[in-house]
């Protein structure tokens, strides 16, 4: 029997000793105010046992982690039709890279980079009756927690500095791969990125990916096969141009965000979430990557 609490404690103690904690994202000005010393780890098993260390109950900006939840909803609405508008290949490039989009005729490489997520936002606003309200309610239902919300300051901060996302959305529109107005798609996208959650709420929200598409309320949101595909996308595309490194050192499907969060999971076993706002050069949480690498090494729990 593995003593998960003491393994997590050891990893936490070790990781907090790290001198170089990376750099807090500042291209979205509102994110730059976060304390670099925050660090939380939370694990939830599929049986429902929870382990938490450090700042695991403190909310942070989930940023790109939201892309997986948005994709899930788009797949539940449109099934395989989604893949006509966005591909499933790793990009090997930063999350906001634009040149490939032009070269590949407005079909984003995958739904977990910004351009792909904008297409997913477009699909969602076409299908939801009240897009922002319906999306936050979906996340509240996954977590059984009505306290989860958008952070309007963060959404606004990103809008007024979102030049590259505006460029991507305009390029998509020029290729007829956005059906709604650029402003409406970006407004939804900036809001979904601004959602604030803590590690334990994220572990709950991602339970459906470890549980064949069924959430904590035992409701089926996506099929087993769709769940398998979303996990495959997290593994191959969840960390931008560091997806290979994450598979190599950690070996779990997962998703990062520039708020410093990472969620990773082992199907049928557990979901683990880390938060440390200092990022490495590729935009992934420095201590989070380190802690998860230690976790799968010490427990030998990975998909490989
Ligand atoms: N909202 C951020 C952006 O679009 C999300 C980036 C990220 O978390 N990698 O730039």
XYZ file of N, CA and C in Angstrom, residues 34-230:
591
model
N 0.310 37.964 -8.650
C 0.227 36.762 -7.800
C 1.578 36.491 -7.119
N 1.525 36.048 -5.859
C 2.724 35.749 -5.065
C 3.414 34.487 -5.600
N 4.664 34.631 -6.010
C 5.407 33.506 -6.606
C 5.616 32.346 -5.629
N 5.500 32.610 -4.329
C 5.742 31.551 -3.341
C 4.539 30.651 -3.073
N 3.431 30.920 -3.721
C 2.257 30.048 -3.550
C 2.569 28.685 -4.157
N 2.139 27.647 -3.472
C 2.358 26.297 -4.008
C 1.358 25.338 -3.353
N 0.578 24.688 -4.159
C -0.397 23.735 -3.627
C -0.408 22.464 -4.466
N -0.701 21.359 -3.817
C -0.825 20.077 -4.528
C -2.068 19.373 -3.969
N -2.859 18.814 -4.869
C -4.050 18.093 -4.429
C -4.226 16.838 -5.272
N -4.542 15.743 -4.608
C -4.789 14.493 -5.344
C -6.122 13.930 -4.902
N -6.872 13.476 -5.879
C -8.156 12.827 -5.589
C -8.163 11.471 -6.284
N -8.414 10.419 -5.543
C -8.470 9.100 -6.179
C -9.860 8.917 -6.786
N -9.987 7.950 -7.673
C -11.299 7.713 -8.286
C -12.298 7.201 -7.251
N -11.812 6.687 -6.130
C -12.736 6.273 -5.046
C -13.194 7.476 -4.226
N -12.530 8.635 -4.404
C -12.974 9.840 -3.699
C -12.106 10.243 -2.518
N -11.009 9.508 -2.262
C -10.109 9.921 -1.173
C -9.295 11.132 -1.653
N -9.145 12.122 -0.759
C -8.439 13.347 -1.158
C -7.213 13.586 -0.293
N -6.174 14.124 -0.914
C -4.947 14.507 -0.210
C -4.591 15.912 -0.663
N -4.282 16.797 0.268
C -3.926 18.160 -0.135
C -2.787 18.705 0.691
N -1.917 19.480 0.055
C -0.781 20.091 0.747
C -0.647 21.542 0.295
N -0.227 22.401 1.190
C 0.072 23.792 0.837
C -1.183 24.563 0.452
N -1.071 25.384 -0.606
C -2.149 26.310 -0.978
C -3.190 25.669 -1.900
N -3.548 24.427 -1.614
C -4.449 23.713 -2.538
C -5.887 24.211 -2.464
N -6.195 25.025 -1.444
C -7.554 25.559 -1.338
C -7.667 27.001 -1.791
N -6.584 27.521 -2.355
C -6.605 28.926 -2.787
C -6.896 29.004 -4.287
N -7.805 29.889 -4.659
C -8.188 29.979 -6.073
C -7.130 30.718 -6.894
N -6.983 30.299 -8.132
C -6.077 30.976 -9.065
C -6.725 30.964 -10.449
N -6.089 31.663 -11.384
C -6.626 31.788 -12.737
C -6.325 30.504 -13.510
N -7.358 29.789 -13.937
C -7.077 28.476 -14.553
C -6.545 28.620 -15.979
N -6.799 29.777 -16.617
C -6.261 30.058 -17.956
C -6.487 28.884 -18.928
N -5.413 28.357 -19.523
C -5.595 27.369 -20.597
C -6.122 26.018 -20.138
N -6.152 25.791 -18.824
C -6.742 24.525 -18.358
C -8.207 24.476 -18.790
N -8.813 25.666 -18.919
C -10.221 25.733 -19.340
C -10.438 25.155 -20.738
N -9.354 25.091 -21.532
C -9.517 24.625 -22.920
C -10.002 23.176 -22.981
N -9.606 22.380 -22.000
C -10.030 20.975 -21.993
C -11.531 20.882 -21.682
N -11.979 21.724 -20.767
C -13.397 21.690 -20.384
C -14.275 22.237 -21.510
N -13.776 23.266 -22.193
C -14.524 23.819 -23.332
C -14.596 22.778 -24.457
N -13.479 22.112 -24.712
C -13.456 21.075 -25.748
C -14.465 19.966 -25.421
N -14.519 19.586 -24.167
C -15.440 18.521 -23.744
C -16.880 18.888 -24.084
N -17.217 20.127 -23.787
C -18.582 20.583 -24.066
C -18.824 20.621 -25.585
N -17.832 21.095 -26.350
C -17.991 21.155 -27.817
C -18.184 19.752 -28.391
N -17.420 18.787 -27.875
C -17.550 17.403 -28.360
C -18.910 16.836 -27.972
N -19.388 17.210 -26.798
C -20.696 16.682 -26.402
C -21.803 17.256 -27.289
N -21.589 18.466 -27.829
C -22.581 19.048 -28.750
C -22.439 18.506 -30.171
N -21.185 18.441 -30.660
C -20.967 18.237 -32.104
C -20.324 16.910 -32.476
N -19.854 16.139 -31.487
C -19.188 14.867 -31.787
C -18.037 15.064 -32.757
N -17.933 14.164 -33.734
C -16.795 14.182 -34.658
C -16.750 15.383 -35.588
N -17.837 16.122 -35.681
C -17.832 17.315 -36.563
C -16.790 18.335 -36.136
N -16.428 18.307 -34.860
C -15.404 19.237 -34.360
C -14.119 19.107 -35.175
N -13.783 17.870 -35.552
C -12.484 17.617 -36.197
C -12.410 18.122 -37.629
N -13.518 18.586 -38.179
C -13.456 19.214 -39.506
C -12.879 20.624 -39.392
N -12.925 21.189 -38.177
C -12.517 22.588 -38.003
C -11.231 22.765 -37.211
N -10.803 21.689 -36.554
C -9.555 21.760 -35.788
C -8.902 20.383 -35.816
N -7.574 20.382 -35.978
C -6.842 19.124 -36.141
C -6.470 18.523 -34.777
N -5.765 17.407 -34.788
C -5.414 16.729 -33.522
C -3.907 16.430 -33.464
N -3.116 17.309 -34.065
C -1.665 17.091 -34.072
C -0.970 18.054 -33.108
N 0.074 17.565 -32.408
C 0.844 18.482 -31.569
C 1.431 19.601 -32.427
N 1.553 20.790 -31.875
C 2.027 21.898 -32.710
C 3.539 22.051 -32.625
N 4.137 21.640 -31.515
C 5.577 21.840 -31.355
C 5.936 23.312 -31.297
N 4.947 24.138 -31.037
C 5.152 25.593 -31.018
C 4.475 26.201 -29.800
N 4.839 27.461 -29.463
C 4.180 28.105 -28.322
C 2.660 28.205 -28.497
N 1.961 28.396 -27.363
C 0.493 28.377 -27.374
C -0.125 29.476 -28.232
N 0.640 30.586 -28.436
C 0.064 31.707 -29.184
C 0.733 31.894 -30.545
N 1.337 30.832 -31.071
C 2.054 30.884 -32.349
C 1.052 31.018 -33.503
N 1.390 31.857 -34.483
C 0.392 32.155 -35.524
C 0.721 31.622 -36.920
N 2.016 31.502 -37.261
C 2.364 31.221 -38.662
C 1.738 29.945 -39.210
N 1.694 28.894 -38.375
C 1.145 27.627 -38.866
C -0.297 27.763 -39.320
N -1.008 28.645 -38.642
C -2.428 28.832 -38.927
C -2.630 29.332 -40.357
N -1.755 30.223 -40.770
C -1.805 30.740 -42.141
C -1.413 29.644 -43.133
N -0.326 28.950 -42.803
C 0.164 27.903 -43.713
C -0.852 26.779 -43.871
N -1.586 26.506 -42.807
C -2.507 25.368 -42.833
C -3.961 25.819 -43.030
N -4.113 26.927 -43.715
C -5.426 27.398 -44.180
C -6.482 27.559 -43.097
N -6.042 28.063 -41.958
C -7.016 28.402 -40.919
C -7.546 27.218 -40.143
N -6.910 26.054 -40.271
C -7.289 24.895 -39.445
C -6.226 24.766 -38.348
N -6.575 25.132 -37.109
C -5.576 25.062 -36.034
C -5.081 23.633 -35.814
N -3.830 23.514 -35.399
C -3.212 22.208 -35.180
C -3.975 21.341 -34.168
N -4.459 21.960 -33.098
C -5.194 21.179 -32.090
C -6.033 22.129 -31.230
N -6.984 21.575 -30.471
C -7.899 22.452 -29.713
C -7.299 23.009 -28.428
N -6.040 22.647 -28.103
C -5.469 23.086 -26.833
C -4.450 24.221 -27.005
N -4.218 24.655 -28.245
C -3.476 25.906 -28.449
C -4.517 27.017 -28.637
N -4.069 28.262 -28.564
C -5.051 29.352 -28.563
C -5.961 29.357 -29.796
N -5.361 29.205 -30.995
C -6.181 29.278 -32.207
C -7.258 28.188 -32.188
N -6.876 26.985 -31.764
C -7.841 25.880 -31.697
C -8.924 26.162 -30.666
N -8.509 26.731 -29.543
C -9.484 27.031 -28.484
C -10.468 28.108 -28.935
N -10.018 29.005 -29.819
C -10.939 30.036 -30.328
C -12.015 29.400 -31.204
N -11.635 28.401 -31.993
C -12.637 27.684 -32.799
C -13.627 26.973 -31.870
N -13.102 26.395 -30.797
C -13.986 25.722 -29.830
C -14.934 26.743 -29.172
N -14.402 27.923 -28.825
C -15.265 28.972 -28.252
C -16.385 29.312 -29.231
N -16.023 29.395 -30.506
C -17.009 29.723 -31.545
C -18.125 28.670 -31.575
N -17.718 27.397 -31.501
C -18.710 26.307 -31.494
C -19.629 26.452 -30.270
N -19.028 26.765 -29.134
C -19.834 26.859 -27.911
C -20.809 28.027 -27.958
N -20.351 29.174 -28.466
C -21.318 30.278 -28.458
C -22.433 30.069 -29.484
N -22.171 29.261 -30.489
C -23.263 28.925 -31.419
C -24.279 27.986 -30.767
N -23.839 27.180 -29.801
C -24.728 26.158 -29.237
C -25.372 26.507 -27.912
N -24.658 27.262 -27.090
C -25.227 27.626 -25.796
C -26.289 28.701 -26.000
N -27.292 28.690 -25.137
C -28.282 29.763 -25.191
C -27.702 31.049 -24.592
N -27.110 30.915 -23.383
C -26.423 32.040 -22.724
C -24.985 31.606 -22.468
N -24.099 31.801 -23.467
C -22.789 31.142 -23.435
C -22.015 31.234 -22.118
N -21.798 32.449 -21.599
C -20.951 32.546 -20.404
C -21.627 31.907 -19.195
N -22.913 32.142 -19.083
C -23.664 31.586 -17.951
C -23.715 30.054 -18.039
N -23.989 29.550 -19.234
C -24.112 28.099 -19.391
C -22.775 27.399 -19.167
N -21.688 28.044 -19.604
C -20.380 27.399 -19.445
C -19.970 27.339 -17.969
N -20.177 28.426 -17.252
C -19.789 28.417 -15.826
C -20.693 27.442 -15.060
N -21.933 27.333 -15.482
C -22.820 26.368 -14.812
C -22.387 24.928 -15.067
N -21.848 24.676 -16.251
C -21.313 23.340 -16.563
C -20.170 23.007 -15.584
N -19.286 23.976 -15.372
C -18.149 23.729 -14.465
C -18.629 23.604 -13.016
N -19.609 24.410 -12.649
C -20.166 24.297 -11.288
C -20.790 22.922 -11.074
N -21.434 22.408 -12.102
C -22.061 21.085 -11.971
C -20.997 19.986 -11.865
N -19.904 20.136 -12.615
C -18.833 19.122 -12.550
C -18.204 19.059 -11.169
N -18.137 20.220 -10.514
C -17.433 20.301 -9.222
C -18.397 20.282 -8.034
N -19.695 20.340 -8.322
C -20.727 20.456 -7.267
C -20.447 21.691 -6.431
N -20.057 22.784 -7.090
C -19.612 23.961 -6.346
C -20.030 25.252 -7.066
N -21.014 25.920 -6.504
C -21.551 27.125 -7.135
C -20.708 28.371 -6.889
N -19.630 28.237 -6.127
C -18.818 29.429 -5.838
C -17.859 29.754 -6.990
N -17.748 28.849 -7.962
C -16.783 29.078 -9.056
C -17.290 30.175 -9.994
N -16.361 31.095 -10.350
C -16.789 32.218 -11.182
C -15.678 32.749 -12.090
N -16.079 33.639 -12.993
C -15.118 34.369 -13.823
C -14.483 35.456 -12.971
N -13.276 35.880 -13.334
C -12.682 37.060 -12.723
C -12.703 38.161 -13.794
N -13.609 39.110 -13.623
C -13.824 40.139 -14.652
C -12.569 40.988 -14.893
N -11.807 41.259 -13.805
C -10.582 42.062 -13.990
C -9.570 41.339 -14.878
N -9.444 40.022 -14.644
C -8.489 39.256 -15.456
C -8.967 39.215 -16.915
N -10.265 38.972 -17.111
C -10.801 38.923 -18.479
C -10.564 40.266 -19.184
N -10.772 41.349 -18.463
C -10.590 42.678 -19.057
C -9.113 42.936 -19.345
N -8.270 42.572 -18.397
C -6.823 42.763 -18.550
C -6.326 42.025 -19.799
N -6.852 40.833 -20.014
C -6.421 40.053 -21.175
C -6.967 40.654 -22.475
N -8.171 41.171 -22.408
C -8.779 41.770 -23.614
C -7.951 42.965 -24.091
N -7.554 43.829 -23.142
C -6.885 45.051 -23.597
C -5.422 44.815 -23.995
N -4.909 43.627 -23.726
C -3.532 43.324 -24.151
C -3.510 42.123 -25.097
N -4.681 41.698 -25.573
C -4.790 40.423 -26.301
C -4.509 40.512 -27.791
N -3.449 41.229 -28.152
C -3.190 41.463 -29.583
C -3.026 40.173 -30.381
N -2.306 39.216 -29.840
C -2.072 37.978 -30.595
C -3.367 37.162 -30.719
N -4.182 37.178 -29.674
C -5.454 36.451 -29.770
C -6.392 37.138 -30.762
N -6.341 38.475 -30.805
C -7.115 39.193 -31.832
C -6.622 38.809 -33.225
N -5.290 38.725 -33.366
C -4.713 38.358 -34.669
C -5.178 36.958 -35.068
N -5.110 36.026 -34.117
C -5.514 34.647 -34.416
C -6.993 34.596 -34.806
N -7.824 35.295 -34.037
C -9.265 35.255 -34.319
C -9.570 35.865 -35.689
N -8.890 36.957 -36.024
C -9.121 37.575 -37.339
C -8.668 36.663 -38.479
N -7.541 35.994 -38.249
C -7.048 35.070 -39.268
C -8.050 33.911 -39.452
N -8.534 33.373 -38.348
C -9.532 32.299 -38.425
C -10.768 32.769 -39.174
N -11.185 33.984 -38.865
C -12.383 34.540 -39.511
C -12.147 34.679 -41.018
N -10.926 35.101 -41.395
C -10.636 35.286 -42.828
C -10.666 33.957 -43.571
N -10.439 32.856 -42.860
C -10.518 31.522 -43.478
C -11.906 30.891 -43.283
N -12.858 31.699 -42.855
C -14.230 31.209 -42.585
C -14.288 30.115 -41.535
N -13.320 30.133 -40.616
C -13.378 29.120 -39.559
C -13.881 29.698 -38.223
N -14.474 30.883 -38.285
C -15.251 31.396 -37.147
C -16.604 31.784 -37.703
N -17.674 31.334 -37.068
C -19.012 31.648 -37.578
C -19.621 32.853 -36.884
N -19.119 33.131 -35.665
C -19.610 34.296 -34.918
C -18.648 35.463 -35.075
N -19.036 36.613 -34.522
C -18.171 37.796 -34.629
C -16.910 37.622 -33.791
N -15.800 38.158 -34.307
C -14.508 38.084 -33.612
C -14.639 38.559 -32.160
N -15.290 39.699 -31.948
C -15.426 40.255 -30.587
C -16.165 39.297 -29.653
N -17.193 38.661 -30.166
C -17.991 37.761 -29.325
C -17.194 36.509 -28.951
N -16.439 35.995 -29.937
C -15.637 34.792 -29.681
C -14.556 35.115 -28.649
N -13.894 36.269 -28.837
C -12.824 36.631 -27.894
C -13.370 36.916 -26.500
N -14.520 37.543 -26.437
C -15.106 37.830 -25.128
C -15.347 36.519 -24.368
N -15.885 35.528 -25.056
C -16.106 34.220 -24.412
C -14.769 33.595 -24.020
N -13.820 33.616 -24.949
C -12.504 33.002 -24.700
C -11.783 33.654 -23.509
N -11.752 34.980 -23.466
C -11.064 35.659 -22.353
C -11.753 35.332 -21.026
N -13.052 35.211 -21.059
C -13.759 34.862 -19.827
C -13.464 33.423 -19.394
N -13.486 32.496 -20.339
C -13.224 31.106 -19.924
C -11.820 30.987 -19.311
N -10.855 31.745 -19.847
C -9.486 31.709 -19.303
C -9.426 32.344 -17.916
N -10.335 33.264 -17.629
C -10.274 34.015 -16.364
C -10.918 33.267 -15.191
N -11.506 32.111 -15.468
C -12.177 31.361 -14.382
C -11.174 31.062 -13.272
N -11.652 31.215 -12.031
C -10.791 30.950 -10.885
C -11.247 29.692 -10.164
N -10.289 28.805 -9.934
C -10.587 27.569 -9.200
C -9.376 27.225 -8.337
N -9.592 26.408 -7.325
C -8.445 25.927 -6.552
C -8.100 24.500 -6.998
N -7.009 23.978 -6.458
C -6.539 22.652 -6.891
C -7.601 21.586 -6.635
N -8.276 21.670 -5.494
C -9.219 20.596 -5.196
C -10.440 20.661 -6.114
N -10.850 21.861 -6.493
C -11.970 21.975 -7.449
C -11.557 21.447 -8.836
N -10.318 21.716 -9.230
C -9.870 21.220 -10.536
C -9.778 19.693 -10.541
N -9.317 19.130 -9.443
C -9.266 17.650 -9.374
C -10.672 17.061 -9.532
N -11.655 17.751 -8.971
C -13.040 17.272 -9.112
C -13.524 17.429 -10.558
N -13.254 18.605 -11.143
C -13.741 18.871 -12.504
C -13.165 17.874 -13.504
N -11.905 17.443 -13.279
C -11.249 16.548 -14.235
C -11.524 15.060 -13.932
N -12.339 14.817 -12.923
C -12.670 13.426 -12.591
C -13.268 12.696 -13.794
N -14.064 13.390 -14.601
C -14.715 12.667 -15.709
C -13.722 12.077 -16.705
N -12.513 12.678 -16.788
C -11.515 12.134 -17.729
C -10.833 10.880 -17.169
N -10.926 10.708 -15.845
C -10.372 9.494 -15.235
C -11.474 8.456 -15.064
N -12.720 8.862 -15.371
C -13.873 8.009 -15.084
C -14.743 7.796 -16.324
N -14.073 7.605 -17.479
C -14.760 7.217 -18.720
C -15.873 8.176 -19.141
N -15.720 9.460 -18.783
C -16.688 10.451 -19.264
C -17.819 10.770 -18.301
N -17.835 10.085 -17.132
C -18.905 10.342 -16.154
C -18.380 11.234 -15.031
N -19.166 12.257 -14.679
C -18.740 13.191 -13.628
C -19.091 12.668 -12.234
N -18.832 13.478 -11.225
C -19.081 13.060 -9.836
C -20.549 12.710 -9.586
N -21.433 13.328 -10.372
C -22.866 13.020 -10.202
C -23.286 11.806 -11.026
N -22.267 11.111 -11.586
C -22.504 9.921 -12.395
C -23.252 10.212 -13.705
N -23.206 11.470 -14.121
C -23.824 11.839 -15.397
C -22.795 11.628 -16.517
N -23.223 11.033 -17.624
C -22.314 10.832 -18.750
C -22.280 12.098 -19.605
N -21.116 12.747 -19.693
C -20.979 13.963 -20.509
C -20.448 13.631 -21.890
N -19.524 12.674 -21.939
C -18.924 12.245 -23.198
C -18.772 10.727 -23.135
N -18.649 10.091 -24.320
C -18.545 8.625 -24.333
C -17.138 8.188 -23.902
N -16.976 6.901 -23.686
C -15.654 6.359 -23.322
C -14.638 6.666 -24.398
N -15.079 6.511 -25.648
C -14.156 6.743 -26.758
C -13.763 8.231 -26.848
N -14.735 9.120 -26.618
C -14.417 10.563 -26.632
C -13.480 10.911 -25.473
N -13.683 10.270 -24.323
C -12.807 10.511 -23.168
C -11.377 10.089 -23.496
N -11.256 8.929 -24.124
C -9.933 8.416 -24.511
C -9.246 9.423 -25.439
N -10.019 9.987 -26.350
C -9.431 10.945 -27.306
C -9.005 12.235 -26.634
N -9.807 12.718 -25.693
C -9.430 13.956 -24.991
C -8.160 13.707 -24.169
